[in-house]
Structures are given as structure tokens and as C-alpha cells.
Amino acid sequence: MIYIKELKDFRESILYEIDRYKPNRILIEYNGTADINYILRIINKKVYRQYMKVSTIYFIGDSTNLKEYIDNLGNFIIPFIKNANMVVLNNTDKLNKGQIEEYIQKIKSLNSNSYILNVNNKYTMKQNLREANVLDTGIIKKIKVKMKNYWSR
């Protein structure tokens, strides 16, 4: 795991880290203090594309305050939702069915293609992800990783 304080540091260090560790998967936790499209533009530049690609973008939102964040900090939050392949609504056990449905409709209005996963709380997230069967964790993934490792020797 590496910590990058500034986005300009990302550009300088990501290729070094890829060469050093030769990862099969890179997870980027982005804090949202700048436009996510900026980091996506960096990754999609030719010099980076030959070493990595963005395959999935997740947005995890705390449903107890997501509405306030969207209403008050929409310019930071909405781009994440619009770019996400999966939106995880966490802490839905603290909402009633009407509130959950309202959140789902709001998210669908921002990103109709995103998979929306309701998670009661952080303790059930792993189970909810397994039950939803939306993550590539099976035999195909294992074959892809083995082939990539073989060809990168």
C-alpha cells in the first residue's frame, strides 16, 4: 500500500510501484477532494494504459447522511456516483423502506447503469457482497491471474 498526498505524486510514483510490485490488481481509495475525472484522465493516458486499466469503480456511501452530502457537497460526491460501476449503500438498517427506495431512485437518476447494493452495516458487507455475486472471485479470475503472471515473467 502506498499513500499519495498530492495527485501530482500519483503520476510520478504509480509506474515505479507497478514495476516494483507487479500487482494483479490495484485499488485506489480516492478521498474526493478533487474531481475523480482528473485521476481517470491520468490513468487513461497512453503511458499508464499500457500498465493498467480501470476495470471497476466502487462508491460506498453511508446512507444515514448521503442525502445531505449529495445536497450540500454534490460537486464532490456526484462525480463518484456517476462514474461508479457499483454503489454500495451502507447502514441501510437505520432507514425505513421508503427512505431506501428514495436513495435508490436518486442514485439511478445519477447513474442508471450502476449496480446498487444495500448493506445493513459494515459487519454484513462481506456477506452481502457474496450473496449479490457481483465480484469476480471465481475460477475465471484465478485463470486470468495465473496467465498474467506466466506471461509477465
Tab-separated table of N, CA and C in Angstrom:
chain	number	residue	atom	x	y	z
A	1	MET	N	0.846	-1.173	0.000
A	1	MET	CA	0.000	0.000	0.000
A	1	MET	C	0.889	1.233	0.000
A	2	ILE	N	0.535	2.161	-0.827
A	2	ILE	CA	1.266	3.417	-0.845
A	2	ILE	C	0.287	4.538	-0.546
A	3	TYR	N	0.790	5.577	0.045
A	3	TYR	CA	-0.022	6.746	0.359
A	3	TYR	C	0.468	7.893	-0.505
A	4	ILE	N	-0.438	8.508	-1.204
A	4	ILE	CA	-0.088	9.622	-2.077
A	4	ILE	C	-0.880	10.835	-1.614
A	5	LYS	N	-0.155	11.850	-1.194
A	5	LYS	CA	-0.797	13.044	-0.657
A	5	LYS	C	-1.342	13.956	-1.753
A	6	GLU	N	-0.587	14.115	-2.817
A	6	GLU	CA	-0.969	15.001	-3.921
A	6	GLU	C	-1.124	14.187	-5.204
A	7	LEU	N	-2.034	14.580	-6.064
A	7	LEU	CA	-2.234	13.865	-7.325
A	7	LEU	C	-1.008	13.911	-8.217
A	8	LYS	N	-0.233	14.984	-8.148
A	8	LYS	CA	0.981	15.034	-8.956
A	8	LYS	C	1.953	13.940	-8.529
A	9	ASP	N	1.921	13.559	-7.252
A	9	ASP	CA	2.760	12.461	-6.769
A	9	ASP	C	2.294	11.121	-7.332
A	10	PHE	N	1.010	11.008	-7.598
A	10	PHE	CA	0.463	9.779	-8.177
A	10	PHE	C	1.131	9.501	-9.517
A	11	ARG	N	1.184	10.527	-10.349
A	11	ARG	CA	1.778	10.368	-11.678
A	11	ARG	C	3.215	9.878	-11.589
A	12	GLU	N	3.951	10.429	-10.658
A	12	GLU	CA	5.377	10.113	-10.540
A	12	GLU	C	5.626	8.745	-9.919
A	13	SER	N	4.761	8.310	-9.024
A	13	SER	CA	5.067	7.092	-8.277
A	13	SER	C	4.352	5.839	-8.765
A	14	ILE	N	3.260	5.964	-9.500
A	14	ILE	CA	2.483	4.784	-9.838
A	14	ILE	C	3.247	3.816	-10.749
A	15	LEU	N	3.953	4.331	-11.745
A	15	LEU	CA	4.706	3.435	-12.627
A	15	LEU	C	5.846	2.750	-11.875
A	16	TYR	N	6.492	3.483	-10.975
A	16	TYR	CA	7.543	2.887	-10.147
A	16	TYR	C	6.971	1.742	-9.314
A	17	GLU	N	5.818	1.968	-8.694
A	17	GLU	CA	5.200	0.954	-7.839
A	17	GLU	C	4.742	-0.263	-8.649
A	18	ILE	N	4.234	-0.032	-9.845
A	18	ILE	CA	3.816	-1.146	-10.700
A	18	ILE	C	5.026	-1.986	-11.081
A	19	ASP	N	6.114	-1.330	-11.466
A	19	ASP	CA	7.325	-2.062	-11.831
A	19	ASP	C	7.902	-2.807	-10.624
A	20	ARG	N	7.831	-2.198	-9.480
A	20	ARG	CA	8.407	-2.795	-8.263
A	20	ARG	C	7.627	-4.014	-7.783
A	21	TYR	N	6.292	-3.922	-7.732
A	21	TYR	CA	5.474	-4.984	-7.138
A	21	TYR	C	4.794	-5.900	-8.157
A	22	LYS	N	4.646	-5.449	-9.396
A	22	LYS	CA	3.966	-6.213	-10.445
A	22	LYS	C	2.606	-6.754	-9.966
A	23	PRO	N	1.736	-5.858	-9.536
A	23	PRO	CA	0.445	-6.297	-8.976
A	23	PRO	C	-0.520	-6.798	-10.042
A	24	ASN	N	-1.424	-7.681	-9.608
A	24	ASN	CA	-2.513	-8.127	-10.470
A	24	ASN	C	-3.698	-7.184	-10.384
A	25	ARG	N	-3.787	-6.485	-9.277
A	25	ARG	CA	-4.898	-5.563	-9.065
A	25	ARG	C	-4.399	-4.390	-8.231
A	26	ILE	N	-4.853	-3.213	-8.594
A	26	ILE	CA	-4.526	-2.001	-7.844
A	26	ILE	C	-5.835	-1.413	-7.354
A	27	LEU	N	-5.916	-1.153	-6.081
A	27	LEU	CA	-7.086	-0.492	-5.507
A	27	LEU	C	-6.687	0.933	-5.161
A	28	ILE	N	-7.457	1.871	-5.623
A	28	ILE	CA	-7.189	3.274	-5.330
A	28	ILE	C	-8.345	3.782	-4.487
A	29	GLU	N	-8.027	4.203	-3.289
A	29	GLU	CA	-9.038	4.835	-2.437
A	29	GLU	C	-8.846	6.332	-2.596
A	30	TYR	N	-9.822	6.942	-3.174
A	30	TYR	CA	-9.722	8.346	-3.536
A	30	TYR	C	-10.644	9.128	-2.622
A	31	ASN	N	-10.130	10.160	-1.967
A	31	ASN	CA	-10.893	10.837	-0.925
A	31	ASN	C	-11.891	11.875	-1.409
A	32	GLY	N	-11.898	12.200	-2.668
A	32	GLY	CA	-12.933	13.075	-3.196
A	32	GLY	C	-12.698	14.556	-3.035
A	33	THR	N	-11.497	14.969	-2.671
A	33	THR	CA	-11.249	16.404	-2.511
A	33	THR	C	-10.934	17.086	-3.837
A	34	ALA	N	-10.838	16.308	-4.882
A	34	ALA	CA	-10.678	16.844	-6.236
A	34	ALA	C	-11.559	16.004	-7.158
A	35	ASP	N	-11.716	16.457	-8.365
A	35	ASP	CA	-12.590	15.775	-9.318
A	35	ASP	C	-12.027	14.399	-9.682
A	36	ILE	N	-12.844	13.353	-9.548
A	36	ILE	CA	-12.409	11.997	-9.886
A	36	ILE	C	-12.030	11.883	-11.359
A	37	ASN	N	-12.635	12.698	-12.196
A	37	ASN	CA	-12.306	12.653	-13.619
A	37	ASN	C	-10.844	13.004	-13.868
A	38	TYR	N	-10.246	13.779	-12.981
A	38	TYR	CA	-8.827	14.123	-13.101
A	38	TYR	C	-7.958	12.871	-12.998
A	39	ILE	N	-8.211	12.052	-11.992
A	39	ILE	CA	-7.411	10.831	-11.842
A	39	ILE	C	-7.710	9.840	-12.959
A	40	LEU	N	-8.941	9.787	-13.431
A	40	LEU	CA	-9.274	8.904	-14.552
A	40	LEU	C	-8.563	9.352	-15.831
A	41	ARG	N	-8.444	10.663	-16.021
A	41	ARG	CA	-7.706	11.170	-17.194
A	41	ARG	C	-6.232	10.778	-17.105
A	42	ILE	N	-5.657	10.830	-15.911
A	42	ILE	CA	-4.264	10.416	-15.742
A	42	ILE	C	-4.111	8.948	-16.116
A	43	ILE	N	-4.946	8.095	-15.549
A	43	ILE	CA	-4.844	6.651	-15.779
A	43	ILE	C	-5.060	6.311	-17.248
A	44	ASN	N	-5.896	7.064	-17.928
A	44	ASN	CA	-6.197	6.763	-19.327
A	44	ASN	C	-5.184	7.315	-20.314
A	45	LYS	N	-4.160	8.009	-19.834
A	45	LYS	CA	-3.091	8.450	-20.729
A	45	LYS	C	-2.311	7.235	-21.207
A	46	LYS	N	-1.809	7.331	-22.426
A	46	LYS	CA	-1.155	6.193	-23.070
A	46	LYS	C	-0.030	5.604	-22.214
A	47	VAL	N	0.764	6.434	-21.585
A	47	VAL	CA	1.900	5.948	-20.813
A	47	VAL	C	1.448	5.059	-19.645
A	48	TYR	N	0.267	5.299	-19.100
A	48	TYR	CA	-0.254	4.498	-17.987
A	48	TYR	C	-1.108	3.333	-18.484
A	49	ARG	N	-1.818	3.530	-19.588
A	49	ARG	CA	-2.717	2.499	-20.117
A	49	ARG	C	-2.006	1.205	-20.446
A	50	GLN	N	-0.747	1.286	-20.827
A	50	GLN	CA	-0.043	0.056	-21.165
A	50	GLN	C	0.285	-0.775	-19.928
A	51	TYR	N	0.161	-0.193	-18.737
A	51	TYR	CA	0.457	-0.909	-17.498
A	51	TYR	C	-0.768	-1.205	-16.650
A	52	MET	N	-1.845	-0.479	-16.879
A	52	MET	CA	-3.032	-0.685	-16.041
A	52	MET	C	-4.267	-0.183	-16.762
A	53	LYS	N	-5.408	-0.652	-16.271
A	53	LYS	CA	-6.682	-0.162	-16.771
A	53	LYS	C	-7.660	-0.113	-15.600
A	54	VAL	N	-8.616	0.761	-15.731
A	54	VAL	CA	-9.667	0.852	-14.722
A	54	VAL	C	-10.723	-0.163	-15.102
A	55	SER	N	-10.967	-1.110	-14.203
A	55	SER	CA	-11.979	-2.119	-14.509
A	55	SER	C	-13.257	-1.908	-13.707
A	56	THR	N	-13.131	-1.400	-12.508
A	56	THR	CA	-14.311	-1.213	-11.671
A	56	THR	C	-14.119	0.000	-10.771
A	57	ILE	N	-15.171	0.772	-10.637
A	57	ILE	CA	-15.174	1.898	-9.702
A	57	ILE	C	-16.326	1.669	-8.733
A	58	TYR	N	-15.995	1.686	-7.448
A	58	TYR	CA	-16.988	1.498	-6.399
A	58	TYR	C	-17.199	2.815	-5.672
A	59	PHE	N	-18.420	3.059	-5.282
A	59	PHE	CA	-18.724	4.179	-4.394
A	59	PHE	C	-19.443	3.598	-3.191
A	60	ILE	N	-18.920	3.854	-2.014
A	60	ILE	CA	-19.565	3.400	-0.779
A	60	ILE	C	-20.058	4.633	-0.049
A	61	GLY	N	-21.370	4.683	0.159
A	61	GLY	CA	-21.978	5.834	0.817
A	61	GLY	C	-22.719	5.426	2.069
A	62	ASP	N	-22.522	6.186	3.116
A	62	ASP	CA	-23.242	5.976	4.373
A	62	ASP	C	-24.652	6.528	4.191
A	63	SER	N	-25.626	5.645	4.172
A	63	SER	CA	-26.992	6.071	3.871
A	63	SER	C	-27.598	6.970	4.943
A	64	THR	N	-26.975	7.030	6.109
A	64	THR	CA	-27.526	7.901	7.157
A	64	THR	C	-27.267	9.377	6.871
A	65	ASN	N	-26.284	9.674	6.013
A	65	ASN	CA	-26.027	11.081	5.700
A	65	ASN	C	-25.755	11.341	4.213
A	66	LEU	N	-25.969	10.351	3.366
A	66	LEU	CA	-25.670	10.511	1.945
A	66	LEU	C	-26.516	11.608	1.302
A	67	LYS	N	-27.776	11.703	1.670
A	67	LYS	CA	-28.646	12.743	1.094
A	67	LYS	C	-28.089	14.133	1.369
A	68	GLU	N	-27.637	14.365	2.603
A	68	GLU	CA	-27.068	15.668	2.956
A	68	GLU	C	-25.784	15.932	2.169
A	69	TYR	N	-24.975	14.895	2.004
A	69	TYR	CA	-23.738	15.063	1.234
A	69	TYR	C	-24.045	15.392	-0.226
A	70	ILE	N	-25.003	14.704	-0.805
A	70	ILE	CA	-25.369	14.979	-2.196
A	70	ILE	C	-25.928	16.395	-2.316
A	71	ASP	N	-26.798	16.774	-1.385
A	71	ASP	CA	-27.416	18.103	-1.429
A	71	ASP	C	-26.407	19.224	-1.199
A	72	ASN	N	-25.465	19.029	-0.271
A	72	ASN	CA	-24.555	20.102	0.124
A	72	ASN	C	-23.168	20.021	-0.507
A	73	LEU	N	-22.742	18.839	-0.886
A	73	LEU	CA	-21.409	18.650	-1.468
A	73	LEU	C	-21.496	17.894	-2.791
A	74	GLY	N	-22.559	18.140	-3.512
A	74	GLY	CA	-22.808	17.413	-4.745
A	74	GLY	C	-21.679	17.477	-5.747
A	75	ASN	N	-20.990	18.622	-5.822
A	75	ASN	CA	-19.908	18.744	-6.796
A	75	ASN	C	-18.759	17.782	-6.503
A	76	PHE	N	-18.637	17.283	-5.277
A	76	PHE	CA	-17.624	16.281	-4.947
A	76	PHE	C	-18.185	14.865	-5.024
A	77	ILE	N	-19.396	14.659	-4.556
A	77	ILE	CA	-19.982	13.323	-4.427
A	77	ILE	C	-20.555	12.804	-5.744
A	78	ILE	N	-21.271	13.633	-6.462
A	78	ILE	CA	-21.983	13.188	-7.661
A	78	ILE	C	-21.050	12.592	-8.721
A	79	PRO	N	-19.866	13.159	-8.991
A	79	PRO	CA	-18.987	12.519	-9.988
A	79	PRO	C	-18.601	11.085	-9.615
A	80	PHE	N	-18.453	10.795	-8.337
A	80	PHE	CA	-18.147	9.426	-7.918
A	80	PHE	C	-19.302	8.495	-8.243
A	81	ILE	N	-20.513	8.945	-7.933
A	81	ILE	CA	-21.696	8.128	-8.211
A	81	ILE	C	-21.864	7.940	-9.717
A	82	LYS	N	-21.668	9.000	-10.490
A	82	LYS	CA	-21.829	8.919	-11.947
A	82	LYS	C	-20.817	7.974	-12.584
A	83	ASN	N	-19.625	7.864	-12.019
A	83	ASN	CA	-18.575	7.016	-12.590
A	83	ASN	C	-18.568	5.602	-12.028
A	84	ALA	N	-19.349	5.339	-10.993
A	84	ALA	CA	-19.289	4.049	-10.301
A	84	ALA	C	-19.972	2.938	-11.084
A	85	ASN	N	-19.319	1.760	-11.078
A	85	ASN	CA	-19.950	0.552	-11.600
A	85	ASN	C	-20.856	-0.050	-10.530
A	86	MET	N	-20.484	0.183	-9.264
A	86	MET	CA	-21.283	-0.312	-8.151
A	86	MET	C	-21.372	0.774	-7.075
A	87	VAL	N	-22.582	0.999	-6.605
A	87	VAL	CA	-22.808	1.909	-5.484
A	87	VAL	C	-23.267	1.064	-4.312
A	88	VAL	N	-22.538	1.160	-3.218
A	88	VAL	CA	-22.880	0.424	-2.004
A	88	VAL	C	-23.515	1.408	-1.036
A	89	LEU	N	-24.765	1.159	-0.699
A	89	LEU	CA	-25.454	1.951	0.320
A	89	LEU	C	-25.257	1.246	1.650
A	90	ASN	N	-24.433	1.816	2.499
A	90	ASN	CA	-24.117	1.218	3.793
A	90	ASN	C	-25.056	1.770	4.869
A	91	ASN	N	-25.233	1.020	5.919
A	91	ASN	CA	-26.060	1.393	7.085
A	91	ASN	C	-27.532	1.565	6.740
A	92	THR	N	-28.021	0.740	5.816
A	92	THR	CA	-29.438	0.836	5.461
A	92	THR	C	-30.348	0.308	6.559
A	93	ASP	N	-29.773	-0.380	7.556
A	93	ASP	CA	-30.599	-0.847	8.677
A	93	ASP	C	-31.115	0.308	9.522
A	94	LYS	N	-30.596	1.504	9.303
A	94	LYS	CA	-31.037	2.681	10.059
A	94	LYS	C	-32.098	3.484	9.316
A	95	LEU	N	-32.522	2.977	8.139
A	95	LEU	CA	-33.524	3.662	7.332
A	95	LEU	C	-34.767	2.799	7.181
A	96	ASN	N	-35.889	3.436	6.867
A	96	ASN	CA	-37.079	2.658	6.541
A	96	ASN	C	-37.087	2.375	5.038
A	97	LYS	N	-37.974	1.495	4.604
A	97	LYS	CA	-38.009	1.071	3.196
A	97	LYS	C	-38.231	2.248	2.247
A	98	GLY	N	-39.040	3.207	2.668
A	98	GLY	CA	-39.294	4.379	1.828
A	98	GLY	C	-38.039	5.206	1.611
A	99	GLN	N	-37.254	5.385	2.653
A	99	GLN	CA	-36.010	6.137	2.524
A	99	GLN	C	-35.009	5.407	1.633
A	100	ILE	N	-34.925	4.088	1.785
A	100	ILE	CA	-34.011	3.304	0.957
A	100	ILE	C	-34.423	3.424	-0.504
A	101	GLU	N	-35.702	3.300	-0.792
A	101	GLU	CA	-36.194	3.417	-2.169
A	101	GLU	C	-35.909	4.816	-2.729
A	102	GLU	N	-36.049	5.842	-1.905
A	102	GLU	CA	-35.749	7.214	-2.337
A	102	GLU	C	-34.269	7.333	-2.726
A	103	TYR	N	-33.381	6.756	-1.931
A	103	TYR	CA	-31.944	6.781	-2.237
A	103	TYR	C	-31.654	6.036	-3.534
A	104	ILE	N	-32.278	4.882	-3.692
A	104	ILE	CA	-32.059	4.086	-4.903
A	104	ILE	C	-32.495	4.879	-6.135
A	105	GLN	N	-33.647	5.530	-6.072
A	105	GLN	CA	-34.126	6.330	-7.202
A	105	GLN	C	-33.191	7.501	-7.483
A	106	LYS	N	-32.672	8.131	-6.438
A	106	LYS	CA	-31.735	9.253	-6.610
A	106	LYS	C	-30.466	8.759	-7.304
A	107	ILE	N	-29.935	7.634	-6.856
A	107	ILE	CA	-28.718	7.076	-7.456
A	107	ILE	C	-28.978	6.680	-8.905
A	108	LYS	N	-30.118	6.046	-9.165
A	108	LYS	CA	-30.460	5.659	-10.539
A	108	LYS	C	-30.601	6.879	-11.441
A	109	SER	N	-31.079	7.993	-10.886
A	109	SER	CA	-31.202	9.207	-11.698
A	109	SER	C	-29.826	9.782	-12.052
A	110	LEU	N	-28.830	9.502	-11.225
A	110	LEU	CA	-27.467	9.972	-11.483
A	110	LEU	C	-26.671	8.979	-12.331
A	111	ASN	N	-26.976	7.681	-12.163
A	111	ASN	CA	-26.220	6.641	-12.862
A	111	ASN	C	-27.125	5.415	-13.008
A	112	SER	N	-27.788	5.327	-14.130
A	112	SER	CA	-28.748	4.239	-14.343
A	112	SER	C	-28.076	2.895	-14.593
A	113	ASN	N	-26.775	2.891	-14.874
A	113	ASN	CA	-26.070	1.650	-15.181
A	113	ASN	C	-25.385	1.008	-13.978
A	114	SER	N	-25.323	1.699	-12.887
A	114	SER	CA	-24.610	1.201	-11.714
A	114	SER	C	-25.413	0.142	-10.975
A	115	TYR	N	-24.705	-0.875	-10.493
A	115	TYR	CA	-25.328	-1.867	-9.619
A	115	TYR	C	-25.415	-1.237	-8.229
A	116	ILE	N	-26.564	-1.331	-7.600
A	116	ILE	CA	-26.754	-0.751	-6.266
A	116	ILE	C	-26.915	-1.884	-5.264
A	117	LEU	N	-26.050	-1.888	-4.262
A	117	LEU	CA	-26.065	-2.916	-3.236
A	117	LEU	C	-26.435	-2.287	-1.903
A	118	ASN	N	-27.509	-2.791	-1.302
A	118	ASN	CA	-27.903	-2.344	0.038
A	118	ASN	C	-27.177	-3.187	1.069
A	119	VAL	N	-26.511	-2.515	1.999
A	119	VAL	CA	-25.775	-3.200	3.060
A	119	VAL	C	-26.297	-2.672	4.389
A	120	ASN	N	-26.758	-3.599	5.241
A	120	ASN	CA	-27.296	-3.173	6.534
A	120	ASN	C	-26.284	-2.388	7.353
A	121	ASN	N	-25.057	-2.918	7.447
A	121	ASN	CA	-23.996	-2.247	8.205
A	121	ASN	C	-22.658	-2.845	7.794
A	122	LYS	N	-21.583	-2.280	8.307
A	122	LYS	CA	-20.249	-2.732	7.879
A	122	LYS	C	-19.977	-4.183	8.239
A	123	TYR	N	-20.677	-4.703	9.203
A	123	TYR	CA	-20.460	-6.086	9.625
A	123	TYR	C	-21.078	-7.102	8.663
A	124	THR	N	-22.049	-6.668	7.886
A	124	THR	CA	-22.700	-7.586	6.935
A	124	THR	C	-22.243	-7.361	5.496
A	125	MET	N	-21.343	-6.410	5.268
A	125	MET	CA	-20.944	-6.066	3.904
A	125	MET	C	-20.345	-7.262	3.155
A	126	LYS	N	-19.447	-7.982	3.785
A	126	LYS	CA	-18.808	-9.123	3.123
A	126	LYS	C	-19.856	-10.155	2.707
A	127	GLN	N	-20.775	-10.454	3.600
A	127	GLN	CA	-21.844	-11.414	3.313
A	127	GLN	C	-22.745	-10.892	2.192
A	128	ASN	N	-23.097	-9.609	2.247
A	128	ASN	CA	-23.948	-9.028	1.208
A	128	ASN	C	-23.281	-9.075	-0.162
A	129	LEU	N	-21.985	-8.820	-0.213
A	129	LEU	CA	-21.260	-8.887	-1.480
A	129	LEU	C	-21.245	-10.313	-2.029
A	130	ARG	N	-21.017	-11.269	-1.149
A	130	ARG	CA	-21.027	-12.678	-1.591
A	130	ARG	C	-22.399	-13.065	-2.129
A	131	GLU	N	-23.434	-12.722	-1.379
A	131	GLU	CA	-24.801	-13.085	-1.777
A	131	GLU	C	-25.204	-12.421	-3.093
A	132	ALA	N	-24.712	-11.205	-3.329
A	132	ALA	CA	-25.049	-10.497	-4.563
A	132	ALA	C	-24.328	-11.088	-5.766
A	133	ASN	N	-23.235	-11.804	-5.518
A	133	ASN	CA	-22.484	-12.471	-6.572
A	133	ASN	C	-22.081	-11.506	-7.693
A	134	VAL	N	-21.561	-10.357	-7.295
A	134	VAL	CA	-21.189	-9.333	-8.277
A	134	VAL	C	-19.678	-9.163	-8.432
A	135	LEU	N	-18.887	-9.800	-7.580
A	135	LEU	CA	-17.441	-9.667	-7.669
A	135	LEU	C	-16.847	-10.866	-8.387
A	136	ASP	N	-15.854	-10.613	-9.202
A	136	ASP	CA	-15.170	-11.662	-9.956
A	136	ASP	C	-14.155	-12.333	-9.031
A	137	THR	N	-14.555	-13.418	-8.385
A	137	THR	CA	-13.656	-14.098	-7.450
A	137	THR	C	-13.506	-15.573	-7.765
A	138	GLY	N	-14.098	-16.031	-8.830
A	138	GLY	CA	-14.134	-17.457	-9.130
A	138	GLY	C	-12.976	-17.937	-9.967
A	139	ILE	N	-13.211	-19.024	-10.621
A	139	ILE	CA	-12.197	-19.725	-11.391
A	139	ILE	C	-11.675	-18.879	-12.543
A	140	ILE	N	-12.526	-18.103	-13.193
A	140	ILE	CA	-12.088	-17.256	-14.310
A	140	ILE	C	-11.043	-16.256	-13.827
A	141	LYS	N	-11.288	-15.648	-12.668
A	141	LYS	CA	-10.319	-14.705	-12.122
A	141	LYS	C	-8.993	-15.405	-11.850
A	142	LYS	N	-9.028	-16.586	-11.261
A	142	LYS	CA	-7.797	-17.314	-10.948
A	142	LYS	C	-7.022	-17.650	-12.219
A	143	ILE	N	-7.715	-18.025	-13.256
A	143	ILE	CA	-7.064	-18.324	-14.528
A	143	ILE	C	-6.418	-17.062	-15.107
A	144	LYS	N	-7.147	-15.948	-15.073
A	144	LYS	CA	-6.605	-14.687	-15.585
A	144	LYS	C	-5.332	-14.296	-14.851
A	145	VAL	N	-5.333	-14.409	-13.525
A	145	VAL	CA	-4.166	-14.041	-12.723
A	145	VAL	C	-2.993	-14.947	-13.050
A	146	LYS	N	-3.224	-16.254	-13.125
A	146	LYS	CA	-2.144	-17.199	-13.443
A	146	LYS	C	-1.566	-16.923	-14.831
A	147	MET	N	-2.425	-16.642	-15.806
A	147	MET	CA	-1.939	-16.355	-17.162
A	147	MET	C	-1.137	-15.057	-17.178
A	148	LYS	N	-1.637	-14.051	-16.487
A	148	LYS	CA	-0.908	-12.777	-16.442
A	148	LYS	C	0.454	-12.971	-15.806
A	149	ASN	N	0.510	-13.710	-14.698
A	149	ASN	CA	1.783	-13.971	-14.033
A	149	ASN	C	2.718	-14.751	-14.939
A	150	TYR	N	2.202	-15.726	-15.661
A	150	TYR	CA	3.012	-16.520	-16.558
A	150	TYR	C	3.616	-15.673	-17.669
A	151	TRP	N	2.801	-14.824	-18.303
A	151	TRP	CA	3.263	-14.026	-19.433
A	151	TRP	C	4.135	-12.858	-19.020
A	152	SER	N	4.086	-12.467	-17.744
A	152	SER	CA	4.906	-11.324	-17.307
A	152	SER	C	6.283	-11.740	-16.818
A	153	ARG	N	6.608	-13.026	-16.884
A	153	ARG	CA	7.936	-13.493	-16.435
A	153	ARG	C	9.037	-12.966	-17.293
